[in-house]
PDB file of C-alpha atoms and ligand atoms in Angstrom:
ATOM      1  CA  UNK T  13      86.307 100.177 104.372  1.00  0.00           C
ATOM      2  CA  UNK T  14      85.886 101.552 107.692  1.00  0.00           C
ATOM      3  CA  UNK T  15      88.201 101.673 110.391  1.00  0.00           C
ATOM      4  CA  UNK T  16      87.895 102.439 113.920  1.00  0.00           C
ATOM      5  CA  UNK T  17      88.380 105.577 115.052  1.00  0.00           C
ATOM      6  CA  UNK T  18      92.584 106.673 115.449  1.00  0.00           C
ATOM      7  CA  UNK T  19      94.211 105.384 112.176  1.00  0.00           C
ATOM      8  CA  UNK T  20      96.320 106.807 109.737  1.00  0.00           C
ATOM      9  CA  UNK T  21      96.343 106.300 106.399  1.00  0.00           C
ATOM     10  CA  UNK T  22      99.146 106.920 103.802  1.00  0.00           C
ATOM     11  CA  UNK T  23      97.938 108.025 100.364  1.00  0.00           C
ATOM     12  CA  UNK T  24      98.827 105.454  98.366  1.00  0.00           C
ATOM     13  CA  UNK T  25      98.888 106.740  94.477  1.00  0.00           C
ATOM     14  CA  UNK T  26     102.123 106.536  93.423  1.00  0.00           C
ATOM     15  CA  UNK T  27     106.101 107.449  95.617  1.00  0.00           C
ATOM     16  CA  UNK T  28     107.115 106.191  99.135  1.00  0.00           C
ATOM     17  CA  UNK T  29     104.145 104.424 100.733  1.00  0.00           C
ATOM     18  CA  UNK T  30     105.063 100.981 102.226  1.00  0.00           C
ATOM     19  CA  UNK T  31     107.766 102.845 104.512  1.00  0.00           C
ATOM     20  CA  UNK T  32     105.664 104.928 106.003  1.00  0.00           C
ATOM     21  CA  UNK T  33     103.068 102.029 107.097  1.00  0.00           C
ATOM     22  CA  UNK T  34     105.887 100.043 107.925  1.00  0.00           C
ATOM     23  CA  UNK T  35     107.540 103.411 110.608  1.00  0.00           C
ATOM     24  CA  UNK T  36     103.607 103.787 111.592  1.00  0.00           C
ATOM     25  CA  UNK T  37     103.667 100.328 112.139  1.00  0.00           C
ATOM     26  CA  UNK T  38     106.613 100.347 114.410  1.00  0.00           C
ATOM     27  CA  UNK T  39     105.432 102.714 116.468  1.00  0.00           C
ATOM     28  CA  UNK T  40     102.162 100.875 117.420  1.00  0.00           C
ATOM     29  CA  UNK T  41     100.166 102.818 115.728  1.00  0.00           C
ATOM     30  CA  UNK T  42      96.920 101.434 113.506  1.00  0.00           C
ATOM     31  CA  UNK T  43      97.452 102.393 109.356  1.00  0.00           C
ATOM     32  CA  UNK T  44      96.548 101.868 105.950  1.00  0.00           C
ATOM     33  CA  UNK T  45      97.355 102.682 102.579  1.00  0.00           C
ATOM     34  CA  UNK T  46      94.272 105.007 101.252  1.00  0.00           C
ATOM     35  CA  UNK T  47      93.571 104.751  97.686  1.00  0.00           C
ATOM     36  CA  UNK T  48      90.369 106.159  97.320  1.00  0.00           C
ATOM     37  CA  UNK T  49      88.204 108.791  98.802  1.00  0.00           C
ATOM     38  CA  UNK T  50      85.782 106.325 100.671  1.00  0.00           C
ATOM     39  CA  UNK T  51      88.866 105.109 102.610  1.00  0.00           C
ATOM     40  CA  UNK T  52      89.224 108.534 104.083  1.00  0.00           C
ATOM     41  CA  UNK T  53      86.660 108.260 106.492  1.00  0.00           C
ATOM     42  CA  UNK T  54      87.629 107.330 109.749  1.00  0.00           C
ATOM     43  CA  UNK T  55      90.778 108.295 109.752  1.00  0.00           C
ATOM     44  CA  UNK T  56      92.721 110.964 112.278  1.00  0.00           C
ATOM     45  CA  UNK T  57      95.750 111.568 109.713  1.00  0.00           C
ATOM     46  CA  UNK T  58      96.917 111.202 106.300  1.00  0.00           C
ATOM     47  CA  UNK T  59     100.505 110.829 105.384  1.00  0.00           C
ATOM     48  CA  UNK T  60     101.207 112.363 101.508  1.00  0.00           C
ATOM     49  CA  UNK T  61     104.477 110.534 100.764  1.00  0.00           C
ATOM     50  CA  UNK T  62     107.165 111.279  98.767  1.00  0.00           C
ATOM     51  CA  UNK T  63     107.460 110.903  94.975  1.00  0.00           C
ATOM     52  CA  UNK T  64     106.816 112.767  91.889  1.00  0.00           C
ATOM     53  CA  UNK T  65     104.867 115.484  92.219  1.00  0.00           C
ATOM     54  CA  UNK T  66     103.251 116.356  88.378  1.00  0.00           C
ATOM     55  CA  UNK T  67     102.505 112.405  88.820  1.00  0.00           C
ATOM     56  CA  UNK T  68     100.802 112.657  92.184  1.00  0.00           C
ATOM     57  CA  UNK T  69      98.639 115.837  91.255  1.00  0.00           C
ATOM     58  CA  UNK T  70      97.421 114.352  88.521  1.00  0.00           C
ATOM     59  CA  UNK T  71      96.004 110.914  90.416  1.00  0.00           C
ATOM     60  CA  UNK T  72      94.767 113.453  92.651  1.00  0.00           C
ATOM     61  CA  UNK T  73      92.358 115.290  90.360  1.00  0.00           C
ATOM     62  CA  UNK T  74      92.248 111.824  88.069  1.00  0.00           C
ATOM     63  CA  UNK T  75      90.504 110.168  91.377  1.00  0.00           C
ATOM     64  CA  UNK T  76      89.106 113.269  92.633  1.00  0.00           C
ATOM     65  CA  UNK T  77      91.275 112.623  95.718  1.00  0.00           C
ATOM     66  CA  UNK T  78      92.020 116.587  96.134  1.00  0.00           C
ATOM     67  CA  UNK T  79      88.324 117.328  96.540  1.00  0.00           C
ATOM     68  CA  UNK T  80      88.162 114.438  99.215  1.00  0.00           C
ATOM     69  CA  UNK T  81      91.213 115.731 100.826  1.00  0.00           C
ATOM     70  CA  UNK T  82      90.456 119.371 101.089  1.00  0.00           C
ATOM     71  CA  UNK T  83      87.010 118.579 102.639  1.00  0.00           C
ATOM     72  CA  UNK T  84      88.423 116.020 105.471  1.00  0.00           C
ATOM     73  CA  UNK T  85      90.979 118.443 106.245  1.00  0.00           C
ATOM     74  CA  UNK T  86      87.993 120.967 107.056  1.00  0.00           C
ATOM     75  CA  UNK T  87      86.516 118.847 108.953  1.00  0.00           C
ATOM     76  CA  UNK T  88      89.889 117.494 111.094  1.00  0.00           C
ATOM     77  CA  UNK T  89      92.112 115.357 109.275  1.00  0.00           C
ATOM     78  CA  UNK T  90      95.793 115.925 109.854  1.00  0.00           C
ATOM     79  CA  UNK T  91      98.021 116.166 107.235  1.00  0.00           C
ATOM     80  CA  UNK T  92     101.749 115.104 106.957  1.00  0.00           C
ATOM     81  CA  UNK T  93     103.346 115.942 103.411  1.00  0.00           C
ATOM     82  CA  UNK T  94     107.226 114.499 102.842  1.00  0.00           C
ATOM     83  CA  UNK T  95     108.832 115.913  99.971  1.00  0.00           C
ATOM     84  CA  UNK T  96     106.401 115.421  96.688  1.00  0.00           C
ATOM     85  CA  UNK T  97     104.121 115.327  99.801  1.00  0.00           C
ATOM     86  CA  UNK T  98     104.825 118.968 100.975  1.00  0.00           C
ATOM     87  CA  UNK T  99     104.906 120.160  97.499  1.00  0.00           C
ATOM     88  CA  UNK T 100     101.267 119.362  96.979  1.00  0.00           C
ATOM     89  CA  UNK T 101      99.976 120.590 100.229  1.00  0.00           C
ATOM     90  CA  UNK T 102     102.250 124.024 100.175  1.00  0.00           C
ATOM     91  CA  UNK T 103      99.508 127.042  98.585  1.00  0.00           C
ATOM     92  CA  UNK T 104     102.735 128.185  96.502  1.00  0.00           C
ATOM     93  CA  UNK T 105     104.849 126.465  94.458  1.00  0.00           C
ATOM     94  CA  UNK T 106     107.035 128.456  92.709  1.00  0.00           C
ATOM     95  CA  UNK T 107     106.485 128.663  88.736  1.00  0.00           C
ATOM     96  CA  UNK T 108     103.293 126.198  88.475  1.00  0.00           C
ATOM     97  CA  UNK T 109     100.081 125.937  89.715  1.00  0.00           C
ATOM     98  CA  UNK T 110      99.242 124.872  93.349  1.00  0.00           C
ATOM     99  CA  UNK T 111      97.933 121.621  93.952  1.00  0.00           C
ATOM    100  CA  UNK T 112      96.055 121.283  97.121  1.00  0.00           C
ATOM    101  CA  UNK T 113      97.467 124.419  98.343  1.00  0.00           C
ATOM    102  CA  UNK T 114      96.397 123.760 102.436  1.00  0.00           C
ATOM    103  CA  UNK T 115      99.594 125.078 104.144  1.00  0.00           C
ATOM    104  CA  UNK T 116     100.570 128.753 103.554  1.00  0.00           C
ATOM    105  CA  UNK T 117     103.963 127.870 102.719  1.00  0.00           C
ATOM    106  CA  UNK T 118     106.077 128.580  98.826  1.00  0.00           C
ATOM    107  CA  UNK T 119     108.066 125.541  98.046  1.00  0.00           C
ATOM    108  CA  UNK T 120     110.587 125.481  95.487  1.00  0.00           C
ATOM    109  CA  UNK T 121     111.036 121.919  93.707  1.00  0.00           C
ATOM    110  CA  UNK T 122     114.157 120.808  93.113  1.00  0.00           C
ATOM    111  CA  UNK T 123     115.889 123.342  94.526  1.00  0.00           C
ATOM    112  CA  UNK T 124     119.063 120.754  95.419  1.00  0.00           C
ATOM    113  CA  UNK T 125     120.009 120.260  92.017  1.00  0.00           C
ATOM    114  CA  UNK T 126     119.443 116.560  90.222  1.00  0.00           C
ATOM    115  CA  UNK T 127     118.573 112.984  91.690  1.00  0.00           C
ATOM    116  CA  UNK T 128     122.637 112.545  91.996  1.00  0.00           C
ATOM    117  CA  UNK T 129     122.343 115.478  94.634  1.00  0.00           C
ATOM    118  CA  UNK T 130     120.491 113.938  97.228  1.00  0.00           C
ATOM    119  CA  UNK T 131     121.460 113.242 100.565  1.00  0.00           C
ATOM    120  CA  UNK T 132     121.579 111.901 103.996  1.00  0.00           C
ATOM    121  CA  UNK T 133     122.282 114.036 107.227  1.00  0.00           C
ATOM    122  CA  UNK T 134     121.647 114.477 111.042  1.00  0.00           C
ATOM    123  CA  UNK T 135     119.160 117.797 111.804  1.00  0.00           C
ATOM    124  CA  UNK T 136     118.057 118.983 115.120  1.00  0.00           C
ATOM    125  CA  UNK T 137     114.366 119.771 115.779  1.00  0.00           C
ATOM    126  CA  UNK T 138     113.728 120.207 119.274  1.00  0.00           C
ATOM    127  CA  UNK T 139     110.018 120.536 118.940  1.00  0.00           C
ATOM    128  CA  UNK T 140     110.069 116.979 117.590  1.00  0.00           C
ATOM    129  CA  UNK T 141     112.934 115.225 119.614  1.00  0.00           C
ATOM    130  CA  UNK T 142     116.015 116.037 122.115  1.00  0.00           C
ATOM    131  CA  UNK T 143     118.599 113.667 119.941  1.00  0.00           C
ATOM    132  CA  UNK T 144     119.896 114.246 116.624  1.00  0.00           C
ATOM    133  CA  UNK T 145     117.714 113.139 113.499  1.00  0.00           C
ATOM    134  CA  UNK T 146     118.829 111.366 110.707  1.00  0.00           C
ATOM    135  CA  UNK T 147     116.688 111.852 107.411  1.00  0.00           C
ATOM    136  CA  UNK T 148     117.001 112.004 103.799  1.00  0.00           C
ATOM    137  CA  UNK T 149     116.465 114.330 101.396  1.00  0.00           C
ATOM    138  CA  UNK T 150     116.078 112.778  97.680  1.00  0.00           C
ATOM    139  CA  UNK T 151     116.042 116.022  95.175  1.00  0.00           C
ATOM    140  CA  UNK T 152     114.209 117.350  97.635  1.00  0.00           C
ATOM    141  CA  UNK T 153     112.358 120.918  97.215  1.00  0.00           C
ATOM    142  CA  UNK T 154     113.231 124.024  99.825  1.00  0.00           C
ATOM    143  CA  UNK T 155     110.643 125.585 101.568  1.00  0.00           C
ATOM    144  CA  UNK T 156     111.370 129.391 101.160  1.00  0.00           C
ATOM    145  CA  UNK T 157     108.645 131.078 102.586  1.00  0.00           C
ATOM    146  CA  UNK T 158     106.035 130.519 105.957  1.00  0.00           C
ATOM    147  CA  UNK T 159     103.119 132.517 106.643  1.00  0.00           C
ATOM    148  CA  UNK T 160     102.229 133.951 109.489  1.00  0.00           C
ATOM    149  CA  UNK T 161     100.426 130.819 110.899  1.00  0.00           C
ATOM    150  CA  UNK T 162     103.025 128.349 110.078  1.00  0.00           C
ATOM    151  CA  UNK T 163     105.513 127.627 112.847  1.00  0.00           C
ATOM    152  CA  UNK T 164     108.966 126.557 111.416  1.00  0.00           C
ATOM    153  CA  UNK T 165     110.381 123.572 112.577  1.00  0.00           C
ATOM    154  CA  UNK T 166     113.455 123.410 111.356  1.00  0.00           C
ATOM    155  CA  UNK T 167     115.593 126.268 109.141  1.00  0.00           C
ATOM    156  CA  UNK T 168     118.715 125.156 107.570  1.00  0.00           C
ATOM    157  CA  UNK T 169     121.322 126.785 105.425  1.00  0.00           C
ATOM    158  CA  UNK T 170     118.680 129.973 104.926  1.00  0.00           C
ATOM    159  CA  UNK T 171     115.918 127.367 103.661  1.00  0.00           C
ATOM    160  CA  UNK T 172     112.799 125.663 105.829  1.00  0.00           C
ATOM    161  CA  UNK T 173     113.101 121.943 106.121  1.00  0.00           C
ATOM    162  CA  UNK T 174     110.018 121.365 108.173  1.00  0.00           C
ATOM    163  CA  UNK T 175     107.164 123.265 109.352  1.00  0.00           C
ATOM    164  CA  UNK T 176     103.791 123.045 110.514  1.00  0.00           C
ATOM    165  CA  UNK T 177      99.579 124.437 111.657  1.00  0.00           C
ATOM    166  CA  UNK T 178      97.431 123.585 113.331  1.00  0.00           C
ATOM    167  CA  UNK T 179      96.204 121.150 111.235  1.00  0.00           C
ATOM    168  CA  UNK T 180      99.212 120.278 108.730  1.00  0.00           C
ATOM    169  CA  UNK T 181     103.049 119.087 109.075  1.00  0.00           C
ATOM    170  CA  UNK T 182     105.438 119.426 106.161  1.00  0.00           C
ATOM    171  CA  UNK T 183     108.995 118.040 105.831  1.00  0.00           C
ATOM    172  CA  UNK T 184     111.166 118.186 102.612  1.00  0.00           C
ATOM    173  CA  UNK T 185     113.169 115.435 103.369  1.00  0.00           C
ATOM    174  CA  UNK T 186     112.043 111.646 104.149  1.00  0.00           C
ATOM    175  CA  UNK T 187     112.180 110.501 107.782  1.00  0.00           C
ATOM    176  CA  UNK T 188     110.444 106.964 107.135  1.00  0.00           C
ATOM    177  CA  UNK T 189     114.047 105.932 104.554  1.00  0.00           C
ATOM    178  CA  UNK T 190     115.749 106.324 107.974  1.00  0.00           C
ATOM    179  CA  UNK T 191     115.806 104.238 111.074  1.00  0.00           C
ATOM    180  CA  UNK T 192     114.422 107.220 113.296  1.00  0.00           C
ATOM    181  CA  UNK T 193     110.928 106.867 114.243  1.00  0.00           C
ATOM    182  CA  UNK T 194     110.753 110.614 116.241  1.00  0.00           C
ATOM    183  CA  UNK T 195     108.474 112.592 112.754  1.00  0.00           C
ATOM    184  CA  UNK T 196     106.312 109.691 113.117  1.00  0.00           C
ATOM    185  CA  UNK T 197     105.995 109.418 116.800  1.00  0.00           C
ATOM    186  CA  UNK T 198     105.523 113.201 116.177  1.00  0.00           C
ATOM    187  CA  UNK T 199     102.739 113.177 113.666  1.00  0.00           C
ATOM    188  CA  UNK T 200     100.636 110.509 114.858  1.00  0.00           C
ATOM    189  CA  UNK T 201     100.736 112.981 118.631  1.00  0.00           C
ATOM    190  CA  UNK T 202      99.713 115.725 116.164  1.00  0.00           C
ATOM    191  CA  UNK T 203      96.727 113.309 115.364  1.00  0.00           C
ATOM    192  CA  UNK T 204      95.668 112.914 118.954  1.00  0.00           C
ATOM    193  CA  UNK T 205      97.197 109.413 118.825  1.00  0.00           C
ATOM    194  CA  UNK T 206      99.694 108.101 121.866  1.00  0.00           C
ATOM    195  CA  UNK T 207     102.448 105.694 119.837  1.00  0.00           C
ATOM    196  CA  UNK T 208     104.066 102.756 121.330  1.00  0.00           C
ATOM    197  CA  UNK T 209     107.757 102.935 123.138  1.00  0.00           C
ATOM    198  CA  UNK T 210     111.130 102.624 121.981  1.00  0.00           C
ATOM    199  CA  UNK T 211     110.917  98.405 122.109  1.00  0.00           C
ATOM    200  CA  UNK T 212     108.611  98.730 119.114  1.00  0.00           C
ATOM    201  CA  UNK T 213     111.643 100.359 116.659  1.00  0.00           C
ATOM    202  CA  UNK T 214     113.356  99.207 114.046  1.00  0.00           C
ATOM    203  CA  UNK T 215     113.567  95.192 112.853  1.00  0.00           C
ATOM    204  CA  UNK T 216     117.636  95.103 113.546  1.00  0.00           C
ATOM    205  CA  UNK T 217     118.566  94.298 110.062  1.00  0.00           C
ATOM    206  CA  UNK T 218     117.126  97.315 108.968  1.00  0.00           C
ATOM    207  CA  UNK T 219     119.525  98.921 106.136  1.00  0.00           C
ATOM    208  CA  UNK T 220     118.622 101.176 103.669  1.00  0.00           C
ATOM    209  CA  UNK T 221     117.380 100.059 100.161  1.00  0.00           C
ATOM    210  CA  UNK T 222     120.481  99.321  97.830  1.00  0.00           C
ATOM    211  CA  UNK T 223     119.088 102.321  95.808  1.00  0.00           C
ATOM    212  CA  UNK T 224     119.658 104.845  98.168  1.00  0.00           C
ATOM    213  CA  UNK T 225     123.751 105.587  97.405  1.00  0.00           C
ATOM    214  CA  UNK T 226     123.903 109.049  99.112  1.00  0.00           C
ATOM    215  CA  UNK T 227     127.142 110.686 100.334  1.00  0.00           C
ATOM    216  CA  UNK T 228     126.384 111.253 103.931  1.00  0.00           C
ATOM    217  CA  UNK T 229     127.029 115.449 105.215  1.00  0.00           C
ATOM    218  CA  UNK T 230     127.601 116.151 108.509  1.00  0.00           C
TER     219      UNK T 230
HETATM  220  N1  LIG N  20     111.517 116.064  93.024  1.00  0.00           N
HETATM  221  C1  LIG N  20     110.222 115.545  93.345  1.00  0.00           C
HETATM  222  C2  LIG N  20     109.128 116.514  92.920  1.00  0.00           C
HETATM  223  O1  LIG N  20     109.385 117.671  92.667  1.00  0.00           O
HETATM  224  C3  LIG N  20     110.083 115.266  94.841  1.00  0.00           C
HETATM  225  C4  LIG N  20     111.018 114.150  95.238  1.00  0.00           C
HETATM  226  C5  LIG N  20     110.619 113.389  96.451  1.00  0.00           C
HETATM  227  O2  LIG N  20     109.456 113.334  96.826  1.00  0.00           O
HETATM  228  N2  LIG N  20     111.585 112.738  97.034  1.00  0.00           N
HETATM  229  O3  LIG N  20     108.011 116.114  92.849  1.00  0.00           O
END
Protein backbone atom coordinates (compact mmCIF):
# COMPACT_ATOMS: atom_id res chain seq x y z
CA UNK A 1 0.00 0.00 0.00
CA UNK A 2 1.31 3.28 -0.76
CA UNK A 3 0.68 6.39 0.84
CA UNK A 4 1.37 9.85 -0.02
CA UNK A 5 4.20 11.35 1.02
CA UNK A 6 4.06 12.69 5.17
CA UNK A 7 2.49 9.71 7.08
CA UNK A 8 3.35 7.89 9.97
CA UNK A 9 2.98 4.60 10.60
CA UNK A 10 2.88 2.69 13.97
CA UNK A 11 4.41 -0.79 13.89
CA UNK A 12 1.77 -2.81 14.48
CA UNK A 13 3.13 -6.46 15.74
CA UNK A 14 2.06 -6.86 18.95
CA UNK A 15 1.74 -3.82 22.44
CA UNK A 16 0.12 -0.31 22.28
CA UNK A 17 -0.80 0.47 18.67
CA UNK A 18 -4.41 1.78 18.29
CA UNK A 19 -3.47 4.73 20.81
CA UNK A 20 -0.94 5.96 19.07
CA UNK A 21 -3.03 6.23 15.62
CA UNK A 22 -5.76 7.41 17.55
CA UNK A 23 -3.09 10.69 19.40
CA UNK A 24 -1.66 10.89 15.60
CA UNK A 25 -5.01 11.10 14.61
CA UNK A 26 -5.91 13.91 16.88
CA UNK A 27 -3.38 15.90 15.94
CA UNK A 28 -4.26 15.99 12.18
CA UNK A 29 -1.78 14.13 11.19
CA UNK A 30 -2.11 11.17 8.27
CA UNK A 31 -1.19 7.33 9.94
CA UNK A 32 -1.31 3.77 9.71
CA UNK A 33 -0.63 0.73 11.43
CA UNK A 34 2.51 -0.96 9.45
CA UNK A 35 2.59 -4.60 9.51
CA UNK A 36 4.86 -5.47 6.96
CA UNK A 37 7.93 -4.21 5.30
CA UNK A 38 6.18 -3.12 1.96
CA UNK A 39 4.08 -0.72 4.10
CA UNK A 40 7.21 1.12 5.02
CA UNK A 41 7.57 2.92 2.01
CA UNK A 42 6.29 6.20 1.95
CA UNK A 43 6.33 6.93 5.17
CA UNK A 44 8.25 10.05 7.14
CA UNK A 45 8.08 8.22 10.71
CA UNK A 46 7.52 5.09 12.46
CA UNK A 47 6.19 4.89 15.93
CA UNK A 48 7.61 1.40 17.86
CA UNK A 49 4.97 1.16 20.60
CA UNK A 50 5.00 -0.17 23.76
CA UNK A 51 4.70 -3.84 24.78
CA UNK A 52 6.78 -6.80 25.35
CA UNK A 53 9.92 -6.61 24.17
CA UNK A 54 11.35 -10.59 23.74
CA UNK A 55 7.75 -10.70 21.89
CA UNK A 56 8.35 -7.74 19.62
CA UNK A 57 12.04 -8.77 18.64
CA UNK A 58 11.06 -11.83 17.70
CA UNK A 59 8.09 -10.60 15.04
CA UNK A 60 10.79 -8.43 14.06
CA UNK A 61 13.31 -10.97 12.80
CA UNK A 62 10.11 -13.56 12.28
CA UNK A 63 8.88 -10.85 9.47
CA UNK A 64 12.20 -9.61 8.71
CA UNK A 65 10.86 -6.22 9.89
CA UNK A 66 14.44 -5.28 11.55
CA UNK A 67 16.17 -5.57 8.19
CA UNK A 68 13.35 -3.27 6.68
CA UNK A 69 13.67 -0.96 9.53
CA UNK A 70 17.37 -0.50 9.73
CA UNK A 71 17.52 0.23 5.94
CA UNK A 72 14.56 3.03 5.96
CA UNK A 73 16.14 4.54 8.83
CA UNK A 74 19.37 4.97 6.52
CA UNK A 75 17.68 6.31 4.15
CA UNK A 76 15.35 8.95 6.48
CA UNK A 77 12.75 7.42 8.40
CA UNK A 78 12.24 8.78 11.88
CA UNK A 79 11.94 6.71 14.61
CA UNK A 80 9.89 7.09 17.89
CA UNK A 81 10.37 4.03 20.39
CA UNK A 82 7.92 4.13 23.78
CA UNK A 83 8.93 1.79 26.29
CA UNK A 84 9.26 -1.95 24.61
CA UNK A 85 9.70 0.61 21.76
CA UNK A 86 12.95 2.25 23.13
CA UNK A 87 14.20 -1.00 24.29
CA UNK A 88 14.47 -2.32 20.78
CA UNK A 89 15.89 0.70 19.17
CA UNK A 90 18.55 1.44 22.23
CA UNK A 91 22.27 -0.37 20.81
CA UNK A 92 22.54 -1.64 24.61
CA UNK A 93 20.37 -3.37 26.58
CA UNK A 94 21.73 -4.44 29.55
CA UNK A 95 22.23 -8.40 29.97
CA UNK A 96 20.78 -9.54 26.38
CA UNK A 97 21.38 -9.01 23.02
CA UNK A 98 20.46 -5.74 21.15
CA UNK A 99 17.69 -5.73 18.92
CA UNK A 100 17.77 -3.05 16.37
CA UNK A 101 20.34 -1.27 18.25
CA UNK A 102 19.86 2.44 16.17
CA UNK A 103 20.16 4.87 19.14
CA UNK A 104 23.43 4.85 21.17
CA UNK A 105 21.66 4.64 24.30
CA UNK A 106 21.90 1.34 27.33
CA UNK A 107 18.45 0.69 28.56
CA UNK A 108 17.78 -1.30 31.48
CA UNK A 109 14.30 -3.29 31.35
CA UNK A 110 12.38 -3.34 34.11
CA UNK A 111 14.28 -1.37 36.10
CA UNK A 112 10.87 -0.11 38.19
CA UNK A 113 10.26 -3.28 39.70
CA UNK A 114 6.93 -5.50 38.58
CA UNK A 115 3.69 -4.59 36.49
CA UNK A 116 2.12 -3.52 40.11
CA UNK A 117 4.92 -0.72 40.03
CA UNK A 118 3.87 1.28 37.31
CA UNK A 119 2.80 4.66 37.30
CA UNK A 120 1.36 7.90 36.30
CA UNK A 121 3.09 11.40 36.81
CA UNK A 122 3.55 15.03 35.49
CA UNK A 123 7.40 15.59 33.87
CA UNK A 124 8.73 18.72 32.42
CA UNK A 125 10.49 18.69 29.02
CA UNK A 126 10.96 22.01 27.76
CA UNK A 127 12.33 20.96 24.44
CA UNK A 128 8.96 19.31 23.84
CA UNK A 129 6.40 21.70 25.62
CA UNK A 130 6.22 24.83 28.17
CA UNK A 131 3.30 23.01 30.44
CA UNK A 132 3.61 20.10 32.55
CA UNK A 133 3.28 16.50 30.90
CA UNK A 134 1.37 13.83 32.09
CA UNK A 135 2.56 10.24 30.94
CA UNK A 136 2.75 6.79 32.07
CA UNK A 137 5.22 4.57 32.72
CA UNK A 138 3.98 0.72 32.77
CA UNK A 139 7.19 -1.42 34.15
CA UNK A 140 8.89 0.74 32.24
CA UNK A 141 12.84 0.30 31.54
CA UNK A 142 15.48 3.32 32.61
CA UNK A 143 17.64 4.65 30.21
CA UNK A 144 21.10 4.76 32.00
CA UNK A 145 23.43 5.77 29.58
CA UNK A 146 23.50 8.47 26.23
CA UNK A 147 26.21 8.74 23.88
CA UNK A 148 27.73 11.47 22.79
CA UNK A 149 25.18 12.18 19.96
CA UNK A 150 22.12 11.67 21.92
CA UNK A 151 20.62 14.80 23.45
CA UNK A 152 18.68 14.00 26.72
CA UNK A 153 15.38 15.13 27.00
CA UNK A 154 14.40 14.55 30.11
CA UNK A 155 16.63 13.10 33.36
CA UNK A 156 14.74 12.09 36.35
CA UNK A 157 15.65 10.68 39.70
CA UNK A 158 19.47 9.97 38.18
CA UNK A 159 17.79 7.93 35.17
CA UNK A 160 16.95 9.24 31.31
CA UNK A 161 13.29 9.23 30.54
CA UNK A 162 13.52 10.55 27.04
CA UNK A 163 16.10 11.31 24.61
CA UNK A 164 16.80 11.73 21.13
CA UNK A 165 19.27 12.13 17.30
CA UNK A 166 19.00 13.25 14.68
CA UNK A 167 17.08 10.72 13.35
CA UNK A 168 15.49 8.80 16.49
CA UNK A 169 13.26 9.80 19.70
CA UNK A 170 13.02 7.48 22.68
CA UNK A 171 10.71 7.74 25.72
CA UNK A 172 10.36 5.06 28.50
CA UNK A 173 7.13 5.93 29.48
CA UNK A 174 3.78 6.10 27.25
CA UNK A 175 2.51 9.56 26.27
CA UNK A 176 -0.37 8.23 23.84
CA UNK A 177 -2.27 6.34 27.52
CA UNK A 178 -2.50 10.06 28.46
CA UNK A 179 -4.63 12.89 27.28
CA UNK A 180 -1.47 15.06 26.28
CA UNK A 181 -0.86 15.25 22.70
CA UNK A 182 2.71 17.52 23.09
CA UNK A 183 5.37 13.85 22.25
CA UNK A 184 3.19 13.49 19.37
CA UNK A 185 2.88 16.99 18.18
CA UNK A 186 6.66 16.65 18.88
CA UNK A 187 7.51 13.64 16.82
CA UNK A 188 5.50 14.12 13.87
CA UNK A 189 7.70 18.05 13.79
CA UNK A 190 10.71 15.71 14.11
CA UNK A 191 9.26 14.09 10.84
CA UNK A 192 9.05 17.34 8.95
CA UNK A 193 5.27 17.18 9.48
CA UNK A 194 3.20 20.52 10.80
CA UNK A 195 0.19 18.87 13.19
CA UNK A 196 -3.14 20.37 13.60
CA UNK A 197 -4.07 22.89 16.71
CA UNK A 198 -5.27 22.42 20.05
CA UNK A 199 -9.26 22.09 18.70
CA UNK A 200 -8.19 18.74 17.28
CA UNK A 201 -7.39 17.12 21.10
CA UNK A 202 -8.88 14.81 22.98
CA UNK A 203 -12.75 13.30 22.37
CA UNK A 204 -14.00 14.79 26.01
CA UNK A 205 -14.90 11.50 27.44
CA UNK A 206 -11.57 10.44 27.14
CA UNK A 207 -10.59 8.32 30.44
CA UNK A 208 -8.09 5.95 30.74
CA UNK A 209 -8.68 2.17 30.05
CA UNK A 210 -10.17 0.45 33.28
CA UNK A 211 -6.83 -1.51 33.22
CA UNK A 212 -4.66 1.15 33.91
CA UNK A 213 -5.06 1.31 38.11
CA UNK A 214 -1.85 3.34 38.80
CA UNK A 215 -1.23 5.34 42.00
CA UNK A 216 -0.61 8.75 40.65
CA UNK A 217 3.18 10.54 42.08
CA UNK A 218 3.58 13.93 42.08
N1 LIG B 1 8.58 -4.42 30.39
C1 LIG B 1 8.43 -4.42 28.97
C2 LIG B 1 9.69 -4.96 28.29
O1 LIG B 1 10.73 -5.05 28.90
C3 LIG B 1 8.15 -3.02 28.43
C4 LIG B 1 6.80 -2.55 28.92
C5 LIG B 1 6.14 -1.52 28.08
O2 LIG B 1 6.40 -1.40 26.89
N2 LIG B 1 5.22 -0.82 28.68
O3 LIG B 1 9.62 -5.30 27.15
Amino acid sequence: MRDAAGALGVLDLQGGVQEHLDHLRRIGVSARAVKRAAELEGLAGLIVPGGESTCLSRLLRLFELDRAIRHACDGGLKLWGTCAGAILLAAENLGEAPALGLIDIAVSRNAFGSQMDSFSREILAPAVAQEPIPVTFIRAPKIVRAGAGVRVLLELDGYIAAAEDDRILVTVFHPELTPNLAFHRYFARKCGLEPGGADQSLDPGWTPQSWMRFSHRA
